[in-house]
XYZ file of C-alpha atoms in Angstrom:
239
model
C -32.808 68.728 25.493
C -29.300 70.793 23.836
C -27.672 67.802 25.981
C -29.206 64.863 24.632
C -29.126 66.440 21.069
C -25.045 67.279 21.421
C -24.397 63.628 23.272
C -26.734 62.014 20.515
C -24.292 64.372 17.167
C -21.435 63.509 18.578
C -21.664 59.522 18.555
C -22.479 59.873 15.204
C -19.478 62.196 14.461
C -17.759 59.609 16.433
C -19.246 57.186 13.860
C -18.681 58.355 10.946
C -14.915 59.078 11.520
C -14.824 55.610 12.428
C -16.333 54.981 9.366
C -13.047 57.325 7.358
C -10.314 55.007 9.301
C -12.101 51.847 7.920
C -12.045 53.671 4.648
C -8.898 54.738 5.067
C -7.749 51.026 5.243
C -9.446 49.543 3.009
C -7.893 52.150 0.238
C -4.926 50.930 2.291
C -5.136 46.897 1.566
C -6.901 47.517 -2.188
C -3.508 49.198 -2.579
C -0.630 46.472 -1.016
C -3.193 43.446 -2.433
C -2.920 44.317 -6.433
C -0.100 46.731 -6.436
C 2.309 44.245 -7.648
C -0.330 43.258 -10.360
C -0.810 46.763 -11.388
C 2.883 48.109 -11.319
C 2.951 44.532 -14.316
C 0.871 46.427 -16.136
C -1.406 42.814 -15.789
C -4.666 44.983 -16.120
C -4.372 49.203 -16.969
C -4.003 51.238 -13.920
C -7.130 53.617 -14.107
C -8.834 50.821 -13.020
C -6.898 50.875 -10.241
C -5.824 53.644 -9.406
C -9.015 55.599 -9.867
C -11.573 53.445 -7.065
C -7.951 53.791 -4.388
C -7.536 57.370 -4.921
C -11.728 58.388 -4.541
C -11.173 55.872 -1.834
C -8.669 57.314 0.546
C -9.858 61.742 -0.197
C -12.553 60.766 1.055
C -11.826 58.886 3.971
C -9.361 61.210 4.669
C -12.411 64.325 4.554
C -15.203 62.090 6.416
C -11.689 62.287 9.778
C -11.070 65.473 9.539
C -15.149 66.905 8.811
C -15.398 64.687 12.021
C -13.614 65.847 14.111
C -13.631 69.293 13.180
C -17.643 68.137 13.636
C -16.723 67.144 17.513
C -14.432 69.673 18.277
C -17.141 72.307 17.347
C -19.398 70.266 20.054
C -16.810 70.806 22.314
C -15.928 74.324 22.262
C -19.846 74.952 21.619
C -18.903 77.336 18.639
C -21.463 78.081 16.235
C -19.406 79.454 13.635
C -17.715 76.021 13.678
C -20.868 73.963 13.916
C -22.061 76.434 10.566
C -18.915 75.090 8.510
C -19.416 71.553 9.655
C -22.453 71.783 8.595
C -22.209 73.506 5.264
C -18.531 71.206 4.377
C -21.389 67.963 5.556
C -23.708 69.124 2.015
C -20.426 69.348 0.617
C -19.139 66.158 0.955
C -22.489 64.379 1.124
C -22.553 66.055 -2.841
C -19.517 64.368 -4.065
C -20.223 60.886 -1.755
C -23.801 60.580 -3.910
C -21.847 61.204 -7.219
C -19.125 58.976 -6.871
C -20.928 56.739 -5.657
C -23.014 56.337 -9.204
C -19.741 57.270 -11.239
C -17.460 55.202 -9.903
C -19.079 51.698 -8.320
C -21.774 51.222 -9.419
C -20.576 51.440 -12.945
C -20.055 47.533 -14.615
C -16.153 46.720 -13.211
C -13.712 46.909 -16.657
C -10.871 45.482 -15.137
C -11.860 41.773 -16.187
C -11.164 42.751 -19.400
C -8.474 44.665 -19.119
C -7.000 41.885 -17.275
C -7.284 39.645 -19.823
C -4.832 40.951 -22.980
C -2.416 42.305 -20.347
C -1.906 39.144 -19.110
C -1.598 37.492 -22.599
C 1.012 40.268 -23.570
C 2.703 39.703 -19.657
C 3.281 35.754 -20.803
C 4.956 36.728 -23.711
C 7.048 39.681 -22.451
C 7.344 37.484 -19.293
C 8.861 34.159 -21.157
C 10.597 35.556 -24.422
C 13.038 33.691 -25.528
C 15.777 35.916 -26.234
C 15.220 38.423 -23.780
C 12.725 36.851 -20.957
C 11.505 38.653 -17.871
C 11.962 37.337 -14.208
C 10.144 39.344 -12.505
C 7.060 39.256 -15.155
C 7.678 35.922 -14.540
C 7.511 35.509 -11.003
C 4.754 37.614 -10.893
C 3.056 36.221 -12.740
C 3.574 32.564 -10.946
C 2.341 35.020 -7.589
C -0.358 35.794 -9.101
C -1.727 31.955 -10.444
C -0.441 29.699 -6.907
C -3.024 32.519 -5.282
C -5.358 32.994 -7.570
C -5.795 29.086 -8.274
C -6.269 30.206 -12.280
C -4.017 30.294 -15.322
C -3.479 32.800 -18.248
C -6.058 35.422 -18.795
C -8.312 33.464 -20.311
C -7.215 29.980 -19.372
C -3.837 27.705 -20.386
C -5.130 28.640 -24.184
C -2.854 31.697 -23.554
C 0.157 29.870 -22.933
C -0.490 27.039 -25.172
C -1.062 29.124 -28.388
C 2.364 30.782 -27.992
C 3.854 27.354 -27.876
C 5.414 28.466 -24.263
C 5.775 25.135 -21.626
C 2.695 25.892 -19.097
C 4.675 26.369 -15.905
C 4.281 24.652 -13.093
C 2.206 27.173 -11.207
C -1.568 26.586 -12.860
C -1.729 23.992 -11.546
C -2.174 22.282 -8.216
C 0.464 21.584 -6.058
C -0.151 17.894 -7.042
C 1.450 15.884 -9.762
C 2.911 19.803 -10.957
C 5.391 17.956 -12.313
C 3.143 15.281 -14.116
C 2.708 16.029 -17.405
C 1.008 14.819 -21.100
C 1.324 16.308 -24.312
C -1.242 17.792 -25.519
C -2.608 18.636 -28.937
C 0.001 21.392 -29.620
C 2.669 18.803 -29.082
C 3.287 21.470 -25.743
C 3.901 19.727 -23.002
C 1.080 20.663 -19.937
C 0.824 19.569 -16.368
C -1.926 17.777 -15.333
C -4.209 19.188 -12.738
C -4.476 22.378 -14.674
C -6.422 25.280 -12.438
C -9.056 25.746 -15.500
C -10.203 28.792 -14.889
C -7.912 32.416 -16.338
C -6.621 34.872 -13.714
C -8.433 37.753 -15.482
C -11.739 36.879 -14.077
C -10.177 35.280 -10.846
C -8.377 39.039 -10.694
C -11.495 41.115 -11.375
C -13.684 38.946 -9.398
C -11.738 39.705 -6.017
C -11.139 43.227 -7.380
C -15.366 43.934 -7.840
C -16.062 41.931 -4.253
C -13.661 44.617 -2.471
C -15.811 47.502 -4.549
C -18.644 46.088 -3.222
C -17.468 46.131 0.707
C -16.361 49.604 -0.559
C -19.500 50.293 -2.084
C -21.127 49.456 1.615
C -19.219 51.228 3.961
C -20.039 53.931 1.891
C -22.824 54.114 2.358
C -23.108 53.376 5.201
C -21.059 56.781 5.835
C -23.905 58.980 3.800
C -26.416 57.634 5.991
C -24.943 58.249 9.040
C -23.497 61.859 7.941
C -26.595 62.643 6.537
C -28.599 61.623 10.104
C -25.856 63.678 12.024
C -25.974 67.006 9.466
C -30.643 67.018 10.292
C -29.286 67.180 14.034
C -26.535 69.535 13.781
C -28.678 71.250 11.322
C -31.497 71.568 14.151
C -29.392 72.669 16.646
C -27.872 75.791 14.805
C -32.239 75.882 14.008
C -33.332 76.064 17.514
C -29.896 77.103 19.835
C -30.513 78.548 22.999
C -27.871 80.438 23.561
C -25.823 77.554 24.482
C -23.484 78.019 20.961
C -21.479 81.565 21.169
């Protein structure tokens, strides 16, 4: 019976460790995808850094605690198994708290990004001292998300700035028409704002991470039950 319980516990621990690795990979992907935009202040960094930090920390803890549990089962050490159970209880409390406070609240990145991107446009196209780096990142953002400006192309025209070609589809990008504000506007403009698109992708990524985290909580809870049962009804297998 103990051997069966050990096998089940080992499988659950391996799954949890794998989930921890998945969270680490997810955190790294988020950091890579959004880092340039965060560095150029296209949204408030706290909305980006907090989830990334939480995902990386929890992922690391899941891997470390999972490996400790596997070691306890392999060495048949009751003390290590008890320490593992205690750590899992603490980790579950942290994870449930994180799920409620970090991932559940409405994503605030989008409203933050709208004003920040408009400000970035002003800086990038400044007549006296344009910021080429910020303009390059703006172009990448608009091309990647098929969007224009923070809210829309009015973020350019309202400041008497000619809308860049990155704001329109690749077809007929060089064709321009004179708008009501007497600004030359590319045809086939992207109508969606970049703040909405950026926020939408960030929200989808957080939803995926949320699902992984919920899965981790479920498997940890089941594994904890088996671990506590092993500790409670140990027949002398563990020393």
